[in-house]
mmCIF file with all atom_site columns, C-alpha atoms in Angstrom:
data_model
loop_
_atom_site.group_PDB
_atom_site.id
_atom_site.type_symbol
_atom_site.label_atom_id
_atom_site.label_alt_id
_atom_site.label_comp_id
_atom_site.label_asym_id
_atom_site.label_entity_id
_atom_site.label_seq_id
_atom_site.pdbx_PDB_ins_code
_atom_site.Cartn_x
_atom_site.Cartn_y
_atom_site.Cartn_z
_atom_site.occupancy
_atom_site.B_iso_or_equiv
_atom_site.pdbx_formal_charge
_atom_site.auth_seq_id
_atom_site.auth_comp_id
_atom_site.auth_asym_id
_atom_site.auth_atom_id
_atom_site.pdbx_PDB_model_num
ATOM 1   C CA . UNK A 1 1   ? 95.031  85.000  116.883 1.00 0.00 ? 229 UNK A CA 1
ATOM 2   C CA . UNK A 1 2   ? 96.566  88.403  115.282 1.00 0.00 ? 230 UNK A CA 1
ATOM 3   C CA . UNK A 1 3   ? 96.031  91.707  116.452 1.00 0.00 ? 231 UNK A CA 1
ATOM 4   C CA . UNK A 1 4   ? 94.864  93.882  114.017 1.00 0.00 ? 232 UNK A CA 1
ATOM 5   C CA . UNK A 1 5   ? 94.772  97.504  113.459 1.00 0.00 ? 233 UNK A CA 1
ATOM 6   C CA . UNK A 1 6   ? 92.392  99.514  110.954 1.00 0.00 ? 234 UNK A CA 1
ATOM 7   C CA . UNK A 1 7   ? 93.348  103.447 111.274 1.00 0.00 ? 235 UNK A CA 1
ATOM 8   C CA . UNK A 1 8   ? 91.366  105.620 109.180 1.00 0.00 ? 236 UNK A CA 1
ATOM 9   C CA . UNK A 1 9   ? 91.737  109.064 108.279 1.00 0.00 ? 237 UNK A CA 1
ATOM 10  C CA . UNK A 1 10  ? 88.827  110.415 106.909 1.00 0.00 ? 238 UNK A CA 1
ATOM 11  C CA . UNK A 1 11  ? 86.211  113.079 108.292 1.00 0.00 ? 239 UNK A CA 1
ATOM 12  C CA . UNK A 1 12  ? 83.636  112.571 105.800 1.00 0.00 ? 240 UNK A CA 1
ATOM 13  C CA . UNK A 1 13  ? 80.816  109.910 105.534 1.00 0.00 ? 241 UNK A CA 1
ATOM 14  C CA . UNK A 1 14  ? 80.452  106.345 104.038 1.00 0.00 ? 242 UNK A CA 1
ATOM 15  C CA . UNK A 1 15  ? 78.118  108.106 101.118 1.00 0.00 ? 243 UNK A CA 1
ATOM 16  C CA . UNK A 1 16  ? 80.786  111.029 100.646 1.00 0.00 ? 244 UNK A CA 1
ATOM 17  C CA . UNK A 1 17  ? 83.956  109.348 101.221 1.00 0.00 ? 245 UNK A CA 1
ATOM 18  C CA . UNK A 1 18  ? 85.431  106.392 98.610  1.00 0.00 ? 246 UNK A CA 1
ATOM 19  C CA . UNK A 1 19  ? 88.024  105.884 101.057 1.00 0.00 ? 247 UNK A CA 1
ATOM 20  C CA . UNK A 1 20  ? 86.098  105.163 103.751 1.00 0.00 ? 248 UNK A CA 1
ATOM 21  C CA . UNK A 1 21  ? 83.585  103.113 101.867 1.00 0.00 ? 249 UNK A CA 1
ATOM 22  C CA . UNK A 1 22  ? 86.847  100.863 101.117 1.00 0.00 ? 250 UNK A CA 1
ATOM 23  C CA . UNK A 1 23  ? 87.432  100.724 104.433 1.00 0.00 ? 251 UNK A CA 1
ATOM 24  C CA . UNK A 1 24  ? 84.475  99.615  105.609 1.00 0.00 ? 252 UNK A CA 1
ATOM 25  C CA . UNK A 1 25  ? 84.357  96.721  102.824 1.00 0.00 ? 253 UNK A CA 1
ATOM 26  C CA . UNK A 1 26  ? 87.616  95.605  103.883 1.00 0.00 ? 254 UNK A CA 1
ATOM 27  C CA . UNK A 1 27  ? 86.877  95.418  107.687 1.00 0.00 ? 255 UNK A CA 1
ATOM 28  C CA . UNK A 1 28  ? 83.631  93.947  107.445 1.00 0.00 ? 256 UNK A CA 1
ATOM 29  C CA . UNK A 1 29  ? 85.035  91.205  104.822 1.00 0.00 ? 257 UNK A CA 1
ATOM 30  C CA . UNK A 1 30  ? 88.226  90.352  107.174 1.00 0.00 ? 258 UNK A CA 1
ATOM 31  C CA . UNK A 1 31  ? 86.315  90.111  110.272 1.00 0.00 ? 259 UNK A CA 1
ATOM 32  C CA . UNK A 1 32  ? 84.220  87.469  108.507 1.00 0.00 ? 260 UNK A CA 1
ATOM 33  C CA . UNK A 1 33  ? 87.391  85.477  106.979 1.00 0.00 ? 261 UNK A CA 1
ATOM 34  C CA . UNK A 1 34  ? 88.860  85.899  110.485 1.00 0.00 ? 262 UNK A CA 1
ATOM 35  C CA . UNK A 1 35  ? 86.670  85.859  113.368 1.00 0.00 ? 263 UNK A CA 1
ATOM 36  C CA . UNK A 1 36  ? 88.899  85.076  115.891 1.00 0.00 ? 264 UNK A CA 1
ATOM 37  C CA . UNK A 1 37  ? 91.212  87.924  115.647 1.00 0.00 ? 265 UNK A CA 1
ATOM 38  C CA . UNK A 1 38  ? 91.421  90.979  117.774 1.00 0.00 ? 266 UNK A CA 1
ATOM 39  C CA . UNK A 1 39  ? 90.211  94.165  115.558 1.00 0.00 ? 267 UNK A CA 1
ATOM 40  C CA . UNK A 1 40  ? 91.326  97.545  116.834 1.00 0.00 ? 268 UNK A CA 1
ATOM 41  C CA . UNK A 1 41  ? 89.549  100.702 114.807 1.00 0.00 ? 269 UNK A CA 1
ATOM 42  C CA . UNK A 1 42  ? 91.217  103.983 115.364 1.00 0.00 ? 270 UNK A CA 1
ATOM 43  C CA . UNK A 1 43  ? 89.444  106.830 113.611 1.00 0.00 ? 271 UNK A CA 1
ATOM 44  C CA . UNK A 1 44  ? 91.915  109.475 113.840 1.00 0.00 ? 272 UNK A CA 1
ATOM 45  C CA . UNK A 1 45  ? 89.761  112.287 112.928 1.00 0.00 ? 273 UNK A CA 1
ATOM 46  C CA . UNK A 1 46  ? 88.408  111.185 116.901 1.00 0.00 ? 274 UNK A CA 1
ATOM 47  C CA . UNK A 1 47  ? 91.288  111.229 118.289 1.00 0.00 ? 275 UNK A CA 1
ATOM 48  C CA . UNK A 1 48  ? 93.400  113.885 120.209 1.00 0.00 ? 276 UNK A CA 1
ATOM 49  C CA . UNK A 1 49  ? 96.220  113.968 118.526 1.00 0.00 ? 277 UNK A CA 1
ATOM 50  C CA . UNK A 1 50  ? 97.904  117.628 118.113 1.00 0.00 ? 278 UNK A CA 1
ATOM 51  C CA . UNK A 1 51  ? 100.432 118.591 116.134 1.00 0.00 ? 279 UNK A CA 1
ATOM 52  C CA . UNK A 1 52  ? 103.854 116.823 116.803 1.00 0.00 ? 280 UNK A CA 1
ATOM 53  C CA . UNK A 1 53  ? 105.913 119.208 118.802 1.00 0.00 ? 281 UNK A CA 1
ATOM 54  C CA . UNK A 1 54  ? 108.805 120.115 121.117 1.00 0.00 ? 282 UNK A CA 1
ATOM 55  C CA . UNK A 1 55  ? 107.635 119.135 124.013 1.00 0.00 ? 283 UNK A CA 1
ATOM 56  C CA . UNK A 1 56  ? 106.721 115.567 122.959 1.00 0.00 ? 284 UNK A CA 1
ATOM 57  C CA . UNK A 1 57  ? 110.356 115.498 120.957 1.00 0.00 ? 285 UNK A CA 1
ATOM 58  C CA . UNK A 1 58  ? 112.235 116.486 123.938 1.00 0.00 ? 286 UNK A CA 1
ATOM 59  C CA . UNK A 1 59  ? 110.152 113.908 126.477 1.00 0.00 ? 287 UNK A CA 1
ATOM 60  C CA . UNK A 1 60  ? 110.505 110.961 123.839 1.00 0.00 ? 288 UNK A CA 1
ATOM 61  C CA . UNK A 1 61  ? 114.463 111.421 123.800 1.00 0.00 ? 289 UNK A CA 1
ATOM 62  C CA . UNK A 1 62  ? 114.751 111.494 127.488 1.00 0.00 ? 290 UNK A CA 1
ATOM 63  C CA . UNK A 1 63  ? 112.889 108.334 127.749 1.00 0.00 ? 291 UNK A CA 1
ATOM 64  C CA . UNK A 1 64  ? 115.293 106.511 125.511 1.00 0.00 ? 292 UNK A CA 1
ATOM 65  C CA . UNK A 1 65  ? 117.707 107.574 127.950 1.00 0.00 ? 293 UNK A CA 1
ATOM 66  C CA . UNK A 1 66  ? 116.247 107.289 130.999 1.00 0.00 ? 294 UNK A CA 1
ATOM 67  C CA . UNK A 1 67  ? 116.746 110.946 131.924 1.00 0.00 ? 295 UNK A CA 1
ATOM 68  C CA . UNK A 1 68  ? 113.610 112.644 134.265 1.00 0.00 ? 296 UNK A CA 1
ATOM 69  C CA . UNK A 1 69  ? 110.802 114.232 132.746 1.00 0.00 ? 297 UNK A CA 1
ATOM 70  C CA . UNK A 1 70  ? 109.045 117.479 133.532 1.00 0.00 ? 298 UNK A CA 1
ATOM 71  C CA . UNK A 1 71  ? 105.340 117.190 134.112 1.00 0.00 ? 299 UNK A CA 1
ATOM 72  C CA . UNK A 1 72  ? 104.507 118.312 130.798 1.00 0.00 ? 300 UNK A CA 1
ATOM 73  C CA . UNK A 1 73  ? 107.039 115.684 128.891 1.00 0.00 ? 301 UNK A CA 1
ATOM 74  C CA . UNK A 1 74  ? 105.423 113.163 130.837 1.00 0.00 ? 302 UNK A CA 1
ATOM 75  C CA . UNK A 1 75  ? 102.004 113.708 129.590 1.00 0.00 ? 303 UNK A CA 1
ATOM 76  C CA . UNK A 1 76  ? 103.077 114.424 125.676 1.00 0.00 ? 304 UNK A CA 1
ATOM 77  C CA . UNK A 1 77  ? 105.281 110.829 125.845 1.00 0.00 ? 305 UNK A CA 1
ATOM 78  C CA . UNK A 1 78  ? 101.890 109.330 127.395 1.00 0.00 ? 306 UNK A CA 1
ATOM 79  C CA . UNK A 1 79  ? 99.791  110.609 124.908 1.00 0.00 ? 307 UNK A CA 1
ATOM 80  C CA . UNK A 1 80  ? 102.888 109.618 122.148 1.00 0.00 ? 308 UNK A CA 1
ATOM 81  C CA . UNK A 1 81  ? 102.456 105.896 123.651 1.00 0.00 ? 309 UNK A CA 1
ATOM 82  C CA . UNK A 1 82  ? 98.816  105.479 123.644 1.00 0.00 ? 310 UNK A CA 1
ATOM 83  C CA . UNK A 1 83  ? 99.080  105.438 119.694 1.00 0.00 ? 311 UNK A CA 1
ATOM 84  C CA . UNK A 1 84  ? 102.474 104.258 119.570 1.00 0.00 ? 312 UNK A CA 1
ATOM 85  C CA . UNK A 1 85  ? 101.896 100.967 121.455 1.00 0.00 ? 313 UNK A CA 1
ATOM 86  C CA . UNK A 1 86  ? 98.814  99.251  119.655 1.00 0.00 ? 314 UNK A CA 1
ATOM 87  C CA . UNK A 1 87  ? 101.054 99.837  116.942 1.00 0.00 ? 315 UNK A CA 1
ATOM 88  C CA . UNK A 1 88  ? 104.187 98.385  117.514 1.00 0.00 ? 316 UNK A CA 1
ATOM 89  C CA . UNK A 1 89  ? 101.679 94.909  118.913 1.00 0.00 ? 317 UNK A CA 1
ATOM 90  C CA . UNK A 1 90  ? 99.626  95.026  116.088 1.00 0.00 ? 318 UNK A CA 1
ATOM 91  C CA . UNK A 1 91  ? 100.544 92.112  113.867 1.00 0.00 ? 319 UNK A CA 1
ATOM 92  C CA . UNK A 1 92  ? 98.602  93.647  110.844 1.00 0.00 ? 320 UNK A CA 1
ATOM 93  C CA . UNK A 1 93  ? 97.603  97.693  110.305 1.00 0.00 ? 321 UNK A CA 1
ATOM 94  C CA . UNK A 1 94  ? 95.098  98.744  107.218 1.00 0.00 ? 322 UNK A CA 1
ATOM 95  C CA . UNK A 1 95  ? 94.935  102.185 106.734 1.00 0.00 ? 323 UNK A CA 1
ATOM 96  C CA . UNK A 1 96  ? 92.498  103.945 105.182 1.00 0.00 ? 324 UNK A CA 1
ATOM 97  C CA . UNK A 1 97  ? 92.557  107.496 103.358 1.00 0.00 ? 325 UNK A CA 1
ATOM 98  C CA . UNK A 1 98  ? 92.211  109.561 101.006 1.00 0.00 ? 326 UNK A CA 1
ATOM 99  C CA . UNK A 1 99  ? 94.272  111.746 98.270  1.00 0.00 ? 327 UNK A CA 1
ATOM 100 C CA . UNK A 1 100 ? 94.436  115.367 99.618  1.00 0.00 ? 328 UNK A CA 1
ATOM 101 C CA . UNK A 1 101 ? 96.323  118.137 97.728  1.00 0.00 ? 329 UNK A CA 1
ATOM 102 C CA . UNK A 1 102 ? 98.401  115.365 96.423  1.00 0.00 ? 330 UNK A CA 1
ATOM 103 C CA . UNK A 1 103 ? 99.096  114.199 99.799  1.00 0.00 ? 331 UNK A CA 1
ATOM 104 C CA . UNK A 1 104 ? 97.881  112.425 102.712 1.00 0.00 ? 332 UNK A CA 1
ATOM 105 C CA . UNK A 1 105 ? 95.610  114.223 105.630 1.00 0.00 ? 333 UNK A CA 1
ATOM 106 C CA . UNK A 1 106 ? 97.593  116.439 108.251 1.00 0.00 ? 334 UNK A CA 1
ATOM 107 C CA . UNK A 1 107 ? 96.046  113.803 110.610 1.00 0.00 ? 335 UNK A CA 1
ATOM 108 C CA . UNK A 1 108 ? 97.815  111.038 109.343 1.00 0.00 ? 336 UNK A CA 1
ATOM 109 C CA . UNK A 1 109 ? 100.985 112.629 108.718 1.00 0.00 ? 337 UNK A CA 1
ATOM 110 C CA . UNK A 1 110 ? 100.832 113.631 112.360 1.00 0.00 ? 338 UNK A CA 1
ATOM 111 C CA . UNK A 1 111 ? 99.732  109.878 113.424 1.00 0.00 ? 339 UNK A CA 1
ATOM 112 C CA . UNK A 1 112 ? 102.866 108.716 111.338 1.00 0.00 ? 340 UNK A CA 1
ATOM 113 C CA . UNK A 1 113 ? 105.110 111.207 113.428 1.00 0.00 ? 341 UNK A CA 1
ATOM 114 C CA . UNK A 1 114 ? 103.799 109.439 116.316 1.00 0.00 ? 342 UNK A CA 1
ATOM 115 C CA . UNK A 1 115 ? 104.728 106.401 115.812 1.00 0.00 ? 343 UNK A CA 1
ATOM 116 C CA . UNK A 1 116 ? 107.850 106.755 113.866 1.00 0.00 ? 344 UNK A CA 1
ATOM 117 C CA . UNK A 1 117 ? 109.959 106.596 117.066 1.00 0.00 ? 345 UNK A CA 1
ATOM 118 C CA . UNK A 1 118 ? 113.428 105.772 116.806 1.00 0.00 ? 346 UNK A CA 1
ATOM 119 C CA . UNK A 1 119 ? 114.620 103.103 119.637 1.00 0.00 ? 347 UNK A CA 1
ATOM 120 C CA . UNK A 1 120 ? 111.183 101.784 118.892 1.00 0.00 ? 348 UNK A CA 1
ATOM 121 C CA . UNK A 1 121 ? 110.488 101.297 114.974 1.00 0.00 ? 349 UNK A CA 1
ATOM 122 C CA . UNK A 1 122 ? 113.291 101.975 113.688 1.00 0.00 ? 350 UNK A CA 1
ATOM 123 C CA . UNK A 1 123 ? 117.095 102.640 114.671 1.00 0.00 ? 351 UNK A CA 1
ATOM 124 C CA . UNK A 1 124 ? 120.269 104.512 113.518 1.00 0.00 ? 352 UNK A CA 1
ATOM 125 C CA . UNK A 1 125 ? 123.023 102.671 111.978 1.00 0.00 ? 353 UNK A CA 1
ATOM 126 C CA . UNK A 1 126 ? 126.825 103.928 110.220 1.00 0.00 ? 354 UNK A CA 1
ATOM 127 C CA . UNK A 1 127 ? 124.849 102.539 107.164 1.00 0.00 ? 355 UNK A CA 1
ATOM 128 C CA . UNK A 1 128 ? 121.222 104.867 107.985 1.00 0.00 ? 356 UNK A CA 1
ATOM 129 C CA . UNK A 1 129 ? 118.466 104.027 109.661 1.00 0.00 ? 357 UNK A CA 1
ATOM 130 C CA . UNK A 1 130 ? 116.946 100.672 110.250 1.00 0.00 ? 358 UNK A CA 1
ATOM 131 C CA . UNK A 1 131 ? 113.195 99.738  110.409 1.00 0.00 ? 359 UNK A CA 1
ATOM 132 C CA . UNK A 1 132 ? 112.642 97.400  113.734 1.00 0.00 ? 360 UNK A CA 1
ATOM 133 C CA . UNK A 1 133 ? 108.954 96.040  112.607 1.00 0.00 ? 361 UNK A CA 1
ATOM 134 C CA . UNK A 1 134 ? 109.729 93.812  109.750 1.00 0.00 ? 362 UNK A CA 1
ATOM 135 C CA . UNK A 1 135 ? 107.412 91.136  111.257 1.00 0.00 ? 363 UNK A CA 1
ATOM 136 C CA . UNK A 1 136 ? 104.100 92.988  110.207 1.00 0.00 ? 364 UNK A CA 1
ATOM 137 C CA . UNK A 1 137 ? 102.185 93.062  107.045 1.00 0.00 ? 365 UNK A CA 1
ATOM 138 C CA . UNK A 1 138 ? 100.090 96.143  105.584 1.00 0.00 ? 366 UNK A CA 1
ATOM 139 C CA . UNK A 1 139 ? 97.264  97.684  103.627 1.00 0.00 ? 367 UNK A CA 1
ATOM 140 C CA . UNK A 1 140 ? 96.879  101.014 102.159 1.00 0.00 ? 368 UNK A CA 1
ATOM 141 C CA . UNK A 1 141 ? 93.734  101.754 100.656 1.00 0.00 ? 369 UNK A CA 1
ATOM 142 C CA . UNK A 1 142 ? 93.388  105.046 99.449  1.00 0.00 ? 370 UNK A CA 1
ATOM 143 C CA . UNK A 1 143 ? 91.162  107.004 96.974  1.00 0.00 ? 371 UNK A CA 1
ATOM 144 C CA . UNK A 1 144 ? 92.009  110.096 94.753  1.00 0.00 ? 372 UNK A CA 1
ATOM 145 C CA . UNK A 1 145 ? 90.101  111.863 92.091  1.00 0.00 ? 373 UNK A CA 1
ATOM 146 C CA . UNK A 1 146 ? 92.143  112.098 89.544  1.00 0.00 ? 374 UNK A CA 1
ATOM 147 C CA . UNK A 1 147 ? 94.565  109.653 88.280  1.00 0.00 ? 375 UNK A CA 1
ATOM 148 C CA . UNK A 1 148 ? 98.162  109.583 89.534  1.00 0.00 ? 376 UNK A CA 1
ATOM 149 C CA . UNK A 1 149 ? 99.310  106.073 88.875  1.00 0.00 ? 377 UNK A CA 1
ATOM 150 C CA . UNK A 1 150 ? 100.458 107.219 85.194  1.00 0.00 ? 378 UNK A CA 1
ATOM 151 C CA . UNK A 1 151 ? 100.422 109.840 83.184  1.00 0.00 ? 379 UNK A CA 1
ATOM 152 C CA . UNK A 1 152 ? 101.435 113.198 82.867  1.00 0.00 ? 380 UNK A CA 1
ATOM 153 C CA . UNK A 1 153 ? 99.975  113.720 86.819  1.00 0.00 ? 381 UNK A CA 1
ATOM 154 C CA . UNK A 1 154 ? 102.276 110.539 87.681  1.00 0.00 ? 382 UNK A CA 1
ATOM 155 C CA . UNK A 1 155 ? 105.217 112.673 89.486  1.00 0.00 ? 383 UNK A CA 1
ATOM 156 C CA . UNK A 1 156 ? 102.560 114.378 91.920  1.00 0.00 ? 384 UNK A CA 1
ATOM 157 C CA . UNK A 1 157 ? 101.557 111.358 93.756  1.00 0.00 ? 385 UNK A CA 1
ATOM 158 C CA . UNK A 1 158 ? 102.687 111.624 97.427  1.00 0.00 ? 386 UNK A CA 1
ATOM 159 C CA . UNK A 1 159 ? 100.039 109.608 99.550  1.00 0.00 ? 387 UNK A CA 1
ATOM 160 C CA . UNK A 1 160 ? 100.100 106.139 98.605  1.00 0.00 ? 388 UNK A CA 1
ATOM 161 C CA . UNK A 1 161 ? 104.180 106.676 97.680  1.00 0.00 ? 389 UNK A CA 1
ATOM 162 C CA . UNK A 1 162 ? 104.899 109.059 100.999 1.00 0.00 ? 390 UNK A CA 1
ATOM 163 C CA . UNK A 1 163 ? 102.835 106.126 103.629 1.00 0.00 ? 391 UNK A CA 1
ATOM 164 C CA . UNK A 1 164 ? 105.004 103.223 101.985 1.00 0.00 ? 392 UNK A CA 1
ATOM 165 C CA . UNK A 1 165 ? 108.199 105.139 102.413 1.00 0.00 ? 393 UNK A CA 1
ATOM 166 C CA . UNK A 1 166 ? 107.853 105.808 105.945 1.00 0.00 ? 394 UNK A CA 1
ATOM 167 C CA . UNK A 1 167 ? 106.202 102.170 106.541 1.00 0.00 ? 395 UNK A CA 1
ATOM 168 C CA . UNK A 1 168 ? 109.675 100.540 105.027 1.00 0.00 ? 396 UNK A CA 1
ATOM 169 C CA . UNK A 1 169 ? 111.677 103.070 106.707 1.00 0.00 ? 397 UNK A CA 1
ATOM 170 C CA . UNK A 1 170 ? 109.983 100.704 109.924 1.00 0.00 ? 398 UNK A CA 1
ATOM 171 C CA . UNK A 1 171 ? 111.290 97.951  108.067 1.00 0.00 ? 399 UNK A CA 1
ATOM 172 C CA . UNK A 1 172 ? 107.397 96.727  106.948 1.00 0.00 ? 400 UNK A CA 1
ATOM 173 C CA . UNK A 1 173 ? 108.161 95.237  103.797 1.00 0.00 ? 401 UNK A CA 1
ATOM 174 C CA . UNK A 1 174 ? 104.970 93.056  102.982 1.00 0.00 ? 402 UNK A CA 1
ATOM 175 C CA . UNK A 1 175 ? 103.066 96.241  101.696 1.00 0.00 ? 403 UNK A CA 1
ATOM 176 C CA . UNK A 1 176 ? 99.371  96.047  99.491  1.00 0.00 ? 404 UNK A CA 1
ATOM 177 C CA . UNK A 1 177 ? 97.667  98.769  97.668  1.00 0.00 ? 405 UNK A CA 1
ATOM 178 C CA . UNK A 1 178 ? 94.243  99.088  97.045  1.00 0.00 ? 406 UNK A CA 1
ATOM 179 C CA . UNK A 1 179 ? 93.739  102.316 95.172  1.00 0.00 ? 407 UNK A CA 1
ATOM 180 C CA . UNK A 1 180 ? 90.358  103.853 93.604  1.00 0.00 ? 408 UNK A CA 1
ATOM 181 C CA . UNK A 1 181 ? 91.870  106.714 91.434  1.00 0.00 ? 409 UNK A CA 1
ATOM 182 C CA . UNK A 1 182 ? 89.973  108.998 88.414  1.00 0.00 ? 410 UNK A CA 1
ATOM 183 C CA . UNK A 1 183 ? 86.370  108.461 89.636  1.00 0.00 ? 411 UNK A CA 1
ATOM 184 C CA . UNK A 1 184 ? 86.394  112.811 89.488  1.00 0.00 ? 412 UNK A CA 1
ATOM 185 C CA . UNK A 1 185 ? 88.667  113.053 86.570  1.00 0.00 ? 413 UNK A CA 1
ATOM 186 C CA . UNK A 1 186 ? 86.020  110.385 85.052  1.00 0.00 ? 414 UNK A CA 1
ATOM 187 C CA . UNK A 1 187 ? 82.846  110.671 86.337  1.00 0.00 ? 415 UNK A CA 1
ATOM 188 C CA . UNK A 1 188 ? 81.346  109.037 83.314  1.00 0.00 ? 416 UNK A CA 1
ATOM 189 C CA . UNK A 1 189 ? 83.257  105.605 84.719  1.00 0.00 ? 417 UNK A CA 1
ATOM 190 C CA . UNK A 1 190 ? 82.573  106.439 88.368  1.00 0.00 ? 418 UNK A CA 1
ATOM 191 C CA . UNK A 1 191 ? 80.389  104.123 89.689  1.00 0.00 ? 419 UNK A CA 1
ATOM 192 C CA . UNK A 1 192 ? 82.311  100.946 88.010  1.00 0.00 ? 420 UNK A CA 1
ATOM 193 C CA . UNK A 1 193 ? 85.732  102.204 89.273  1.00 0.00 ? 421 UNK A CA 1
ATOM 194 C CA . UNK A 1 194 ? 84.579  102.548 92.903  1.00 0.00 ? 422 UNK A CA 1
ATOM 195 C CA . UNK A 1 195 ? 82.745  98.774  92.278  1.00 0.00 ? 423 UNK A CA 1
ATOM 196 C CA . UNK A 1 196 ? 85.871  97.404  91.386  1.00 0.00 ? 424 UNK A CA 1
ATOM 197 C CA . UNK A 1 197 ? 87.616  99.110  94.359  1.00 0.00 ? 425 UNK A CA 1
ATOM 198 C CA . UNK A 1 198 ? 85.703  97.782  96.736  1.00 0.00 ? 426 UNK A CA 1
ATOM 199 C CA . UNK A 1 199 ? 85.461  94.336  95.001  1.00 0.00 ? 427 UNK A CA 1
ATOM 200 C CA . UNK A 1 200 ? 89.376  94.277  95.076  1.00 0.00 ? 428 UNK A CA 1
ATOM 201 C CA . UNK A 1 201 ? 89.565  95.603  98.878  1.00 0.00 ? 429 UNK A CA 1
ATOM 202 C CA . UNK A 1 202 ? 86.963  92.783  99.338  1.00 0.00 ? 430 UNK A CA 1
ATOM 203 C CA . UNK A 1 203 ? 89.270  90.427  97.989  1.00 0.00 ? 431 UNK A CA 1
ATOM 204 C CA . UNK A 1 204 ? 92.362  91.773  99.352  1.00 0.00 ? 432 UNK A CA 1
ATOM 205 C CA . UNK A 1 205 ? 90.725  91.518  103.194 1.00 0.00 ? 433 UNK A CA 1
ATOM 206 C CA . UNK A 1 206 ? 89.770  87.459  102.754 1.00 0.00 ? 434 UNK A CA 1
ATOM 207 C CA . UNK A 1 207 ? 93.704  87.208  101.947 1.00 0.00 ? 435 UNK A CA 1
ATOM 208 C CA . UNK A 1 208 ? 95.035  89.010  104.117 1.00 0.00 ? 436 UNK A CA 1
#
């Protein structure tokens, strides 16, 4: 049985959100190809999860050392671990989100500073760092109006590209994209783009 993780970052409803429609495609269809595995949703936009900050740096490096934490560190590296932990078990993660101002939601930037511990995912070496969760396997599916895949837009991309840098700095390697992109910039082609989409997220969650 795996452990699996679905984190979504996305405010906005199933009817308003292509993102989230993807993600709801690809959970439903992997909980049918896999019944027996443990599903875990986070919704981040749920969540309280502020702002990466001092206090939570400064407890996090006195717990790799064992040094004693003030009150307050011990609360930010508890609420650090509560997110960190399902992660670092989870044999599989999806995530799920959308194309903002050409990059991903503060939310999910702030999730990834969360869980981007070193000591934990990754660790320093003379030759940089090196990722310490090579043993899981992940989805991004993500949506964006326009298209950023190509073109003269291609260099402005920094969602899909930003989440699989920091997932290989964690050393996860085994990395697939589902991406719904010019359904705005194209509204003529909308409805078939999203179709396909979700047919390929579909598709994507029986194989995964």
């Amino acid at each position: 049985m795996n452990q699996v993780l679905f984190v979504k970052a996305n405010c906005r409803s199933l009817d308003q959100s292509v993102s989230v429609k993807l993600y709801h495609a690809f959970l439903e269809n992997y909980r049918k190809a896999n019944p027996s595995d443990r599903v875990i949703e986070l919704d981040l936009y749920q969540e309280d999860l502020p702002y990466y900050n001092g206090v939570m740096l400064d407890g996090m490096a006195k717990r790799r050392t064992g040094a004693e934490l003030s009150l307050a560190e011990k609360e930010a590296v508890g609420r650090v671990m509560s997110f960190l932990d399902p992660f670092v078990t989870a044999d599989k993660i999806v995530f799920a989100f959308p194309m903002w101002n050409f990059t991903v939601p503060a939310v999910l930037h702030t999730y990834i500073d969360y869980v981007s511990q070193p000591g934990i995912a990754y660790r320093y070496t003379p030759e940089g760092p090196v990722g310490m969760l090579g043993n899981k396997k992940a989805v991004l599916l993500n949506a964006c109006g326009g298209v950023y895949s190509s073109g003269p837009a291609g260099d402005q991309e920094m969602a899909v590209s930003w989440m699989k840098h920091n997932l290989e700095l964690l050393g996860i390697q085994d990395i697939v994209t589902v991406i719904v992109e010019g359904h705005e910039q194209y509204p003529e082609h909308r409805e078939r783009m999203i179709d396909q989409g979700i047919a390929a997220a579909m598709k994507t969650a029986a194989a995964f």
